[in-house]
Amino acid sequence: MIKYIGFVCVLVVLAGAERRFPDGFKFGAATAAYQVEGAWNVSDKTPSIWDTYVHEKPHVIADGSNGDVACNSYYKWREDIELAAELGLHYYRLSISWPRLLPNGFTNIISEDGMRFYNDLIDGLLEKGIEPVVTLYHWDLPQNLQDLGGWTNPLIVGWFKDYARIVYTLFGDRVKTWITINEAIAVCEVAYTMGAFAPGISSPGIGSYLCGKNILMAHAAAWRVYDEEFKPKYHGKVSLTNLVFWMEPYSEEFIEEAELAMQYAAGFYSHAIYTKEGGWPPTFEKYIAEKSKREGYPRSRLPAFTEEEKKFVKGTHDFYAVNYYSSRLARSLQPGETAGLWPFFGAGEIDVFLDVHPDWPQADNSWFFVNPPGLRKLLVWLKKNYGDLEYMIMENGYSTSDRDLNDSKRIQYYQDHLEQVLLAIQDGVNVTRYTAWTLLDNFEWTDGYTSKFGLIDVDFNDPSRKRTLRKSAWFYANIIETHSLDDINTINSFNGEY
Ligand code: NOJ
């Protein structure tokens, strides 16, 4: 009998242990400057490409809205910090608006107000014991740098490096975790392949690839500045964060197609940094070289890295950060079929058809289908391809179109994905952080305010932008407090369906 009780106790402890996050694992939430700050033309701030885009083409935004005021966090940041503290966040991921800090994009003029705003925000977080995790670039390029070609001009590598150096100089004494670029795939593919995001220039397979190479070089330059000039005294960590959709083979027959799609989806912005050989993923590079030749181009549309450039980019990381939301099924194109534009609904460039499984429920965005196991598979794939690194989830979250405070689908999404994080950890992936997207409902790019990802509701009809915690906020706070998923049923009366 005693033996039996002992056995049951061990089982209970083990089961409990499985749902506990490792000691030192950190939970946070993220936002981005353009999506929350507002104050788009306050003081000496100049327009970013998003200011220009939404003002010149309001019709491309679902509700014709813009980020002029957004959550008004430029003025309400104290309240945001209070809310972050109420949730018990270990860290808050924010981004710096380049044109707010450097009004002409260059470093000869630094905005006093821009500096003051980010100093206050960072200090305010630290006072509450919340670590600031700072992104240098979350899509709001100074418009005057766009006028000079933006991310398609190789000179941007130097411009970004100079900007990074200023940011590290101003805030590096207090910020220890840095993201150089948020989702290069959105900056280069959604902007230049689909022409859907600012600057809204459609140049698939040309502009998108120039942007891709320059952004990798710019990331590397910003990493190296930190490594050489700041790391010795500040001891922080720098990497970029990639949006990666998990690419599941349609069936056994399409493993190769799914792998090629992964090398495009994850590899395009990872291989050069995280592998020993560096440069583009070889299967992808070969595919584009052959395709370019067939199309009559004198050389590959994918700009090559010189050996020197490969060396420059290789190894420029201190961790691997990933934003995960959704998955796709990959198979080869059937005769007569065309694949849509990359990245959300097609992989035309590599002639792979991307689809979704009928069992994956759709959230309230056109691209968003829910597949929690994709997160675990992705983390395992990343470790296999890029090594036993520190992995950080820098975004994960769920969208609704309504303002329901009893947001059971969001709760379910978080629960299911956090379970997959625990499973990935059991698989041996060293995941150290989980970041909820997002703290507050905010300007969801071309979806405007129609799509809500917040743990906290914001009333965009109220000039004071009243914030109200949703049930998911309490759910997340409970997980943070207990450091486990053990207690979730007490708070979650969810019926189990998306
Ligand atoms: C990724 C982006 O980084 C963020 O800005 C966006 O709001 C979320 N995904 C949701 O689409």
Coordinates of C-alpha atoms and ligand atoms in Angstrom, one line a residue:
M1 CA 0.0 0.0 0.0
I2 CA 2.8 2.4 1.0
K3 CA 4.5 1.6 -2.2
Y4 CA 1.4 2.3 -4.1
I5 CA 0.9 5.7 -2.5
G6 CA 4.5 6.5 -3.2
F7 CA 4.0 5.6 -6.8
V8 CA 0.9 7.8 -7.1
C9 CA 2.8 10.7 -5.4
V10 CA 5.6 10.4 -7.9
L11 CA 3.1 10.4 -10.8
V12 CA 1.4 13.5 -9.4
V13 CA 4.7 15.3 -8.9
L14 CA 5.7 14.3 -12.4
A15 CA 2.5 15.4 -14.0
G16 CA 2.7 18.7 -12.1
A17 CA 6.3 19.2 -13.1
E18 CA 5.4 18.7 -16.7
R19 CA 3.0 21.7 -16.6
R20 CA 5.5 23.9 -14.8
F21 CA 7.8 26.2 -16.7
P22 CA 11.5 25.9 -15.9
D23 CA 12.9 28.2 -13.2
G24 CA 14.1 31.4 -14.8
F25 CA 11.6 31.1 -17.7
K26 CA 10.2 34.6 -18.4
F27 CA 6.8 35.8 -19.5
G28 CA 6.2 39.1 -21.2
A29 CA 3.9 41.0 -23.6
A30 CA 4.7 43.1 -26.6
T31 CA 3.6 46.2 -28.5
A32 CA 5.2 48.3 -31.2
A33 CA 5.6 52.1 -31.5
Y34 CA 3.4 52.8 -34.5
Q35 CA 0.7 50.5 -33.3
V36 CA 0.3 52.1 -29.9
E37 CA 2.0 55.5 -29.5
G38 CA -0.1 57.9 -31.6
A39 CA 1.3 61.4 -31.4
W40 CA 2.4 61.0 -35.0
N41 CA 3.4 64.6 -35.6
V42 CA 4.1 65.8 -32.1
S43 CA 7.2 67.9 -31.4
D44 CA 9.9 67.3 -34.1
K45 CA 8.8 63.8 -35.1
T46 CA 8.7 63.4 -38.8
P47 CA 6.5 61.0 -40.7
S48 CA 7.4 57.3 -41.0
I49 CA 6.5 55.3 -44.0
W50 CA 3.4 54.1 -42.2
D51 CA 2.2 57.7 -41.6
T52 CA 2.6 58.4 -45.3
Y53 CA 1.0 55.1 -46.3
V54 CA -2.2 55.5 -44.2
H55 CA -2.6 59.1 -45.0
E56 CA -2.1 58.8 -48.7
K57 CA -4.0 55.5 -49.1
P58 CA -6.6 55.1 -46.4
H59 CA -8.5 52.7 -48.6
V60 CA -5.9 50.0 -48.1
I61 CA -6.7 50.0 -44.4
A62 CA -9.8 47.8 -43.6
D63 CA -11.6 50.6 -41.7
G64 CA -9.8 53.5 -43.4
S65 CA -8.2 54.3 -40.0
N66 CA -4.6 55.2 -39.1
G67 CA -2.2 55.3 -36.2
D68 CA -2.3 59.1 -35.6
V69 CA -3.7 58.5 -32.1
A70 CA -3.8 54.7 -31.8
C71 CA -3.8 53.9 -28.0
N72 CA -2.3 57.3 -27.3
S73 CA 0.4 55.6 -25.4
Y74 CA 2.8 58.5 -26.0
Y75 CA 0.7 60.2 -23.3
K76 CA -0.7 57.2 -21.5
W77 CA 2.5 55.2 -21.0
R78 CA 2.2 55.4 -17.2
E79 CA -1.1 53.6 -17.4
D80 CA 0.3 51.0 -19.7
I81 CA 3.1 50.3 -17.2
E82 CA 0.6 50.0 -14.4
L83 CA -1.3 47.4 -16.4
A84 CA 1.8 45.5 -17.3
A85 CA 2.6 45.4 -13.6
E86 CA -0.9 44.3 -12.7
L87 CA -0.4 41.3 -15.0
G88 CA 2.9 40.5 -13.3
L89 CA 4.9 40.7 -16.6
H90 CA 8.5 39.9 -16.3
Y91 CA 9.3 42.1 -19.3
Y92 CA 7.6 44.4 -21.7
R93 CA 8.6 44.4 -25.4
L94 CA 8.4 47.8 -27.0
S95 CA 9.8 49.4 -30.1
I96 CA 11.5 52.7 -30.8
S97 CA 10.2 54.9 -33.5
W98 CA 13.2 55.8 -35.6
P99 CA 11.7 59.1 -36.8
R100 CA 10.7 60.1 -33.3
L101 CA 14.2 59.7 -32.1
L102 CA 16.1 60.8 -35.2
P103 CA 13.8 63.2 -37.0
N104 CA 15.7 63.1 -40.3
G105 CA 16.7 59.5 -40.0
F106 CA 20.3 60.4 -39.6
T107 CA 22.2 60.9 -36.4
N108 CA 23.2 64.5 -36.6
I109 CA 19.9 65.5 -34.9
I110 CA 18.6 63.7 -31.9
S111 CA 15.1 64.7 -30.7
E112 CA 15.1 65.8 -27.1
D113 CA 11.4 64.8 -26.8
G114 CA 12.0 61.5 -28.4
M115 CA 14.9 60.8 -26.0
R116 CA 12.8 61.9 -23.0
F117 CA 9.9 59.8 -24.0
Y118 CA 11.9 56.5 -24.3
N119 CA 13.9 57.3 -21.2
D120 CA 10.7 57.8 -19.2
L121 CA 9.2 54.7 -20.5
I122 CA 12.3 52.6 -19.8
D123 CA 12.8 54.0 -16.4
G124 CA 9.1 53.6 -15.6
L125 CA 9.2 50.0 -16.4
L126 CA 12.4 49.4 -14.4
E127 CA 10.8 51.1 -11.4
K128 CA 8.1 48.5 -11.5
G129 CA 10.6 45.7 -11.8
I130 CA 9.7 45.1 -15.5
E131 CA 12.5 44.5 -17.9
P132 CA 12.3 46.6 -21.1
V133 CA 13.0 44.5 -24.2
V134 CA 13.5 46.9 -27.0
T135 CA 13.1 46.5 -30.8
L136 CA 15.0 48.9 -32.9
Y137 CA 12.8 48.5 -36.0
H138 CA 9.2 47.6 -36.0
W139 CA 8.4 48.8 -39.5
D140 CA 8.3 52.6 -39.1
L141 CA 11.1 53.7 -41.4
P142 CA 11.6 57.5 -41.6
Q143 CA 9.9 58.6 -44.8
N144 CA 12.9 60.6 -45.9
L145 CA 15.0 57.4 -45.9
Q146 CA 12.3 55.7 -47.9
D147 CA 12.6 58.6 -50.4
L148 CA 16.2 57.5 -50.8
G149 CA 15.2 53.9 -51.6
G150 CA 14.6 52.7 -48.0
W151 CA 15.4 49.0 -47.5
T152 CA 16.3 48.5 -51.2
N153 CA 19.2 50.9 -51.0
P154 CA 22.4 49.1 -49.7
L155 CA 23.4 52.4 -47.9
I156 CA 20.7 51.6 -45.4
V157 CA 23.1 49.2 -43.8
G158 CA 25.2 52.2 -42.6
W159 CA 22.1 54.3 -41.7
F160 CA 20.7 51.5 -39.5
K161 CA 24.1 50.9 -37.9
D162 CA 24.3 54.6 -37.0
Y163 CA 20.8 54.6 -35.6
A164 CA 21.5 51.5 -33.6
R165 CA 24.6 53.0 -32.1
I166 CA 22.7 56.0 -30.9
V167 CA 20.0 53.8 -29.4
Y168 CA 22.5 51.7 -27.5
T169 CA 24.3 54.8 -26.4
L170 CA 21.2 56.4 -25.0
F171 CA 19.5 53.3 -23.4
G172 CA 22.1 50.5 -23.3
D173 CA 22.9 51.1 -19.6
R174 CA 19.3 49.9 -18.8
V175 CA 18.2 47.7 -21.8
K176 CA 19.8 44.3 -21.9
T177 CA 17.7 42.5 -24.5
W178 CA 17.6 43.9 -28.0
I179 CA 15.8 43.0 -31.2
T180 CA 17.2 44.6 -34.2
I181 CA 14.5 43.9 -36.8
N182 CA 11.0 42.7 -36.2
E183 CA 9.8 40.2 -38.9
A184 CA 12.0 41.0 -41.9
I185 CA 9.5 38.8 -43.8
A186 CA 6.8 41.5 -43.3
V187 CA 9.2 44.4 -44.1
C188 CA 10.4 42.8 -47.4
E189 CA 7.8 40.3 -48.5
V190 CA 4.5 41.8 -47.3
A191 CA 5.7 45.2 -48.4
Y192 CA 7.6 44.4 -51.6
T193 CA 6.2 41.1 -52.8
M194 CA 2.6 41.6 -51.9
G195 CA 2.8 45.4 -52.0
A196 CA 0.4 45.3 -49.0
F197 CA 2.4 47.0 -46.2
A198 CA 4.2 50.4 -46.4
P199 CA 5.8 51.6 -48.6
G200 CA 3.4 49.5 -50.7
I201 CA 5.8 49.0 -53.6
S202 CA 5.1 45.9 -55.5
S203 CA 8.3 44.3 -56.8
P204 CA 8.1 40.6 -56.2
G205 CA 11.2 38.6 -56.5
I206 CA 13.3 41.8 -57.1
G207 CA 12.7 44.5 -54.6
S208 CA 11.8 42.0 -52.0
Y209 CA 15.2 40.3 -52.4
L210 CA 17.1 43.5 -52.4
C211 CA 15.3 44.4 -49.2
G212 CA 16.0 40.9 -47.8
K213 CA 19.7 41.0 -48.3
N214 CA 20.1 44.6 -47.1
I215 CA 18.0 43.9 -44.0
L216 CA 20.3 40.9 -43.1
M217 CA 23.3 43.1 -43.6
A218 CA 21.8 45.9 -41.5
H219 CA 20.9 43.5 -38.7
A220 CA 24.5 42.2 -38.8
A221 CA 25.9 45.7 -38.7
A222 CA 23.7 46.6 -35.7
W223 CA 24.7 43.4 -33.9
R224 CA 28.4 44.0 -34.5
V225 CA 28.2 47.6 -33.2
Y226 CA 26.8 46.2 -30.0
D227 CA 29.2 43.4 -29.7
E228 CA 32.2 45.5 -30.2
E229 CA 31.3 48.8 -28.5
F230 CA 28.7 48.0 -25.9
K231 CA 28.7 44.4 -24.9
P232 CA 32.0 44.6 -23.0
K233 CA 30.4 47.1 -20.5
Y234 CA 26.7 46.3 -20.7
H235 CA 26.6 42.5 -21.2
G236 CA 23.3 42.5 -23.1
K237 CA 22.0 40.3 -25.9
V238 CA 21.0 41.2 -29.4
S239 CA 19.2 39.2 -32.2
L240 CA 16.4 39.7 -34.7
T241 CA 13.0 38.1 -34.5
N242 CA 11.5 36.2 -37.3
L243 CA 7.8 35.5 -38.1
V244 CA 7.7 31.8 -39.1
F245 CA 4.7 29.9 -40.2
W246 CA 5.1 26.1 -39.6
M247 CA 5.0 24.4 -43.0
E248 CA 3.4 21.0 -42.6
P249 CA 3.6 18.5 -45.6
Y250 CA 0.2 17.9 -47.1
S251 CA 1.1 14.2 -46.9
E252 CA 4.2 12.0 -46.9
E253 CA 4.6 12.6 -50.6
F254 CA 5.3 16.3 -50.1
I255 CA 8.0 16.3 -47.4
E256 CA 10.5 17.9 -49.8
E257 CA 8.1 20.7 -50.8
A258 CA 7.3 21.5 -47.1
E259 CA 11.1 21.5 -46.4
L260 CA 11.7 23.9 -49.3
A261 CA 8.9 26.1 -48.0
M262 CA 10.5 26.1 -44.5
Q263 CA 13.8 27.0 -46.0
Y264 CA 12.0 30.0 -47.6
A265 CA 9.8 30.8 -44.6
A266 CA 12.5 30.5 -41.9
G267 CA 15.7 30.1 -43.8
F268 CA 15.6 33.3 -45.8
Y269 CA 16.2 35.4 -42.7
S270 CA 18.0 32.8 -40.6
H271 CA 20.4 30.7 -42.7
A272 CA 22.8 33.5 -43.2
I273 CA 23.0 34.3 -39.5
Y274 CA 22.6 30.9 -37.8
T275 CA 24.4 28.3 -39.9
K276 CA 28.1 27.5 -40.2
E277 CA 28.2 28.0 -44.0
G278 CA 26.1 31.2 -44.0
G279 CA 24.5 32.8 -47.1
W280 CA 21.1 31.8 -48.5
P281 CA 19.6 28.4 -47.8
P282 CA 21.2 26.3 -50.6
T283 CA 18.0 24.6 -51.9
F284 CA 16.3 27.9 -52.1
E285 CA 19.2 29.7 -53.7
K286 CA 19.5 27.0 -56.4
Y287 CA 15.8 27.1 -57.1
I288 CA 15.8 30.8 -57.6
A289 CA 19.0 30.8 -59.7
E290 CA 17.5 28.1 -62.1
K291 CA 14.1 29.9 -62.2
S292 CA 15.7 33.3 -63.0
K293 CA 17.7 31.6 -65.8
R294 CA 14.5 30.1 -67.3
E295 CA 12.9 33.5 -67.1
G296 CA 15.7 35.0 -69.1
Y297 CA 17.5 37.0 -66.5
P298 CA 21.3 37.2 -66.9
R299 CA 21.8 36.3 -63.2
S300 CA 19.8 35.2 -60.3
R301 CA 17.2 37.6 -59.0
L302 CA 18.4 36.7 -55.6
P303 CA 21.4 39.0 -54.9
A304 CA 24.4 36.9 -54.0
F305 CA 26.4 37.3 -50.8
T306 CA 30.1 37.8 -51.4
E307 CA 32.4 35.6 -49.2
E308 CA 33.2 38.7 -47.1
E309 CA 29.5 39.5 -46.7
K310 CA 28.7 35.9 -45.6
K311 CA 31.4 36.2 -42.9
F312 CA 30.0 39.6 -41.9
V313 CA 26.5 38.2 -41.3
K314 CA 27.3 34.8 -40.0
G315 CA 27.1 34.3 -36.2
T316 CA 25.5 37.7 -35.5
H317 CA 23.2 36.5 -32.8
D318 CA 22.9 35.9 -29.1
F319 CA 19.6 33.9 -29.2
Y320 CA 17.0 32.9 -31.7
A321 CA 13.7 34.8 -31.5
V322 CA 10.6 33.7 -33.3
N323 CA 7.0 35.0 -33.7
Y324 CA 4.6 32.2 -34.2
Y325 CA 0.9 32.5 -35.1
S326 CA -0.2 30.0 -37.7
S327 CA 0.7 27.1 -40.0
R328 CA 0.3 26.1 -43.6
L329 CA 0.1 22.8 -45.5
A330 CA 2.5 22.5 -48.3
R331 CA 2.3 20.5 -51.5
S332 CA 3.5 20.9 -55.1
L333 CA 1.4 22.8 -57.6
Q334 CA -1.1 20.7 -59.6
P335 CA -1.1 21.4 -63.4
G336 CA -3.0 24.6 -64.1
E337 CA -2.8 25.8 -60.5
T338 CA -1.1 29.0 -59.5
A339 CA 0.2 29.7 -56.1
G340 CA -0.7 33.1 -54.6
L341 CA 1.7 35.7 -53.4
W342 CA 4.1 35.0 -50.5
P343 CA 4.0 34.8 -47.6
F344 CA 0.5 34.5 -46.2
F345 CA -1.4 32.5 -48.8
G346 CA 1.1 31.4 -51.4
A347 CA 4.6 30.4 -52.3
G348 CA 4.4 31.3 -56.0
E349 CA 8.2 31.8 -56.1
I350 CA 9.0 28.2 -55.2
D351 CA 6.0 26.7 -57.0
V352 CA 4.6 25.2 -53.8
F353 CA 0.9 25.4 -53.0
L354 CA 0.2 26.5 -49.4
D355 CA -3.1 25.6 -47.9
V356 CA -4.7 25.2 -44.5
H357 CA -6.2 22.2 -42.9
P358 CA -10.0 22.1 -42.6
D359 CA -9.6 21.3 -38.9
W360 CA -7.6 24.5 -38.2
P361 CA -10.1 27.1 -36.9
Q362 CA -9.8 30.6 -38.3
A363 CA -9.2 33.6 -36.1
D364 CA -10.5 37.0 -37.3
N365 CA -7.7 37.7 -39.8
S366 CA -7.7 36.4 -43.3
W367 CA -4.3 34.7 -42.8
F368 CA -4.8 33.3 -39.3
F369 CA -5.6 29.6 -38.9
V370 CA -4.9 28.0 -35.5
N371 CA -2.6 25.0 -35.2
P372 CA -1.0 24.9 -31.8
P373 CA 1.2 21.7 -32.5
G374 CA 2.8 23.8 -35.3
L375 CA 4.6 25.8 -32.6
R376 CA 6.3 22.7 -31.1
K377 CA 7.2 21.3 -34.5
L378 CA 8.6 24.7 -35.5
L379 CA 10.8 25.0 -32.3
V380 CA 12.1 21.5 -32.9
W381 CA 12.8 22.2 -36.5
L382 CA 14.6 25.4 -35.6
K383 CA 16.8 23.6 -33.1
K384 CA 17.6 20.9 -35.7
N385 CA 18.6 23.5 -38.3
Y386 CA 20.2 26.2 -36.2
G387 CA 21.5 24.4 -33.2
D388 CA 21.1 24.2 -29.5
L389 CA 20.6 27.9 -28.9
E390 CA 18.5 29.9 -26.5
Y391 CA 15.1 30.2 -28.1
M392 CA 12.7 33.0 -27.3
I393 CA 9.1 33.3 -28.4
M394 CA 8.8 37.1 -29.1
E395 CA 5.2 37.0 -30.2
N396 CA 2.2 34.7 -30.0
G397 CA -1.5 35.6 -29.7
Y398 CA -5.0 35.5 -31.0
S399 CA -7.3 38.0 -32.8
T400 CA -10.9 38.6 -32.6
S401 CA -13.1 41.2 -34.3
D402 CA -15.3 41.8 -31.3
R403 CA -14.6 43.6 -28.0
D404 CA -15.8 40.8 -25.8
L405 CA -14.1 40.9 -22.4
N406 CA -14.9 37.2 -21.9
D407 CA -12.5 36.2 -24.6
S408 CA -12.5 32.5 -24.2
K409 CA -11.1 31.7 -27.7
R410 CA -8.0 33.8 -26.8
I411 CA -7.7 32.0 -23.5
Q412 CA -7.8 28.7 -25.3
Y413 CA -5.2 29.8 -27.8
Y414 CA -2.8 30.8 -25.1
Q415 CA -3.4 27.7 -23.2
D416 CA -2.9 25.4 -26.2
H417 CA 0.2 27.2 -27.3
L418 CA 1.8 27.3 -23.9
E419 CA 1.2 23.6 -23.6
Q420 CA 3.1 23.2 -26.9
V421 CA 5.9 25.3 -25.5
L422 CA 6.2 23.0 -22.5
L423 CA 6.3 20.0 -24.9
A424 CA 9.0 21.6 -26.9
I425 CA 11.0 22.2 -23.7
Q426 CA 10.6 18.5 -22.9
D427 CA 11.8 17.7 -26.5
G428 CA 15.0 19.5 -25.4
V429 CA 14.5 22.9 -27.0
N430 CA 15.9 25.6 -24.7
V431 CA 13.0 28.0 -24.7
T432 CA 13.5 30.8 -22.2
R433 CA 10.8 33.4 -22.9
Y434 CA 7.2 33.6 -24.0
T435 CA 5.8 36.9 -25.2
A436 CA 2.1 37.5 -25.6
W437 CA 1.0 39.6 -28.6
T438 CA -0.3 42.0 -27.4
L439 CA -0.7 43.9 -24.2
L440 CA -3.4 46.3 -25.7
D441 CA -5.7 46.2 -28.7
N442 CA -3.9 48.5 -31.2
F443 CA -3.5 49.5 -34.8
E444 CA -3.3 46.1 -36.6
W445 CA -1.7 47.5 -39.8
T446 CA -3.9 47.0 -42.8
D447 CA -6.6 45.6 -40.6
G448 CA -6.8 48.9 -38.8
Y449 CA -8.8 48.5 -35.6
T450 CA -11.0 45.8 -36.9
S451 CA -8.7 43.1 -35.6
K452 CA -8.0 42.9 -31.9
F453 CA -5.1 41.0 -30.4
G454 CA -5.1 42.6 -26.9
L455 CA -5.1 41.1 -23.5
I456 CA -6.6 44.5 -22.7
D457 CA -9.5 46.1 -24.6
V458 CA -9.1 49.7 -25.7
D459 CA -12.1 51.8 -26.5
F460 CA -11.0 53.6 -29.7
N461 CA -14.2 55.6 -29.7
D462 CA -13.4 57.1 -26.4
P463 CA -11.0 60.1 -26.6
S464 CA -9.4 58.9 -23.4
R465 CA -8.8 55.5 -24.9
K466 CA -10.1 53.7 -21.9
R467 CA -8.3 50.4 -21.2
T468 CA -10.2 47.4 -19.7
L469 CA -8.6 44.0 -18.8
R470 CA -10.1 41.0 -20.6
K471 CA -10.5 37.7 -19.0
S472 CA -7.4 36.5 -20.9
A473 CA -5.4 39.1 -19.0
W474 CA -6.3 37.5 -15.7
F475 CA -5.7 34.0 -17.2
Y476 CA -2.2 35.1 -18.3
A477 CA -1.5 36.8 -15.0
N478 CA -2.4 33.6 -13.2
I479 CA 0.0 31.6 -15.4
I480 CA 2.7 34.1 -14.7
E481 CA 2.0 34.0 -11.0
T482 CA 1.9 30.2 -10.7
H483 CA 4.7 29.8 -13.3
S484 CA 2.7 26.8 -14.6
L485 CA -0.4 25.7 -16.4
D486 CA -1.6 23.7 -13.3
D487 CA -4.1 26.2 -12.1
I488 CA -5.7 27.2 -15.4
N489 CA -8.9 25.3 -15.0
T490 CA -9.9 27.3 -12.0
I491 CA -10.0 30.4 -14.1
N492 CA -10.9 28.9 -17.4
S493 CA -14.6 28.1 -17.8
F494 CA -14.0 27.9 -21.6
N495 CA -16.1 25.3 -23.4
G496 CA -13.2 24.1 -25.5
E497 CA -14.2 25.2 -28.9
Y498 CA -12.7 28.0 -31.0
Ligands
NOJ1 C1 3.4 40.5 -36.0 C2 3.8 41.9 -35.9 O1 5.1 42.0 -35.3 C3 2.8 42.8 -35.1 O2 3.1 44.1 -35.3 C4 1.4 42.4 -35.5 O3 0.5 43.2 -34.9 C5 1.1 40.9 -35.1 N1 2.1 40.1 -35.8 C6 -0.3 40.4 -35.4 O4 -0.5 40.4 -36.8

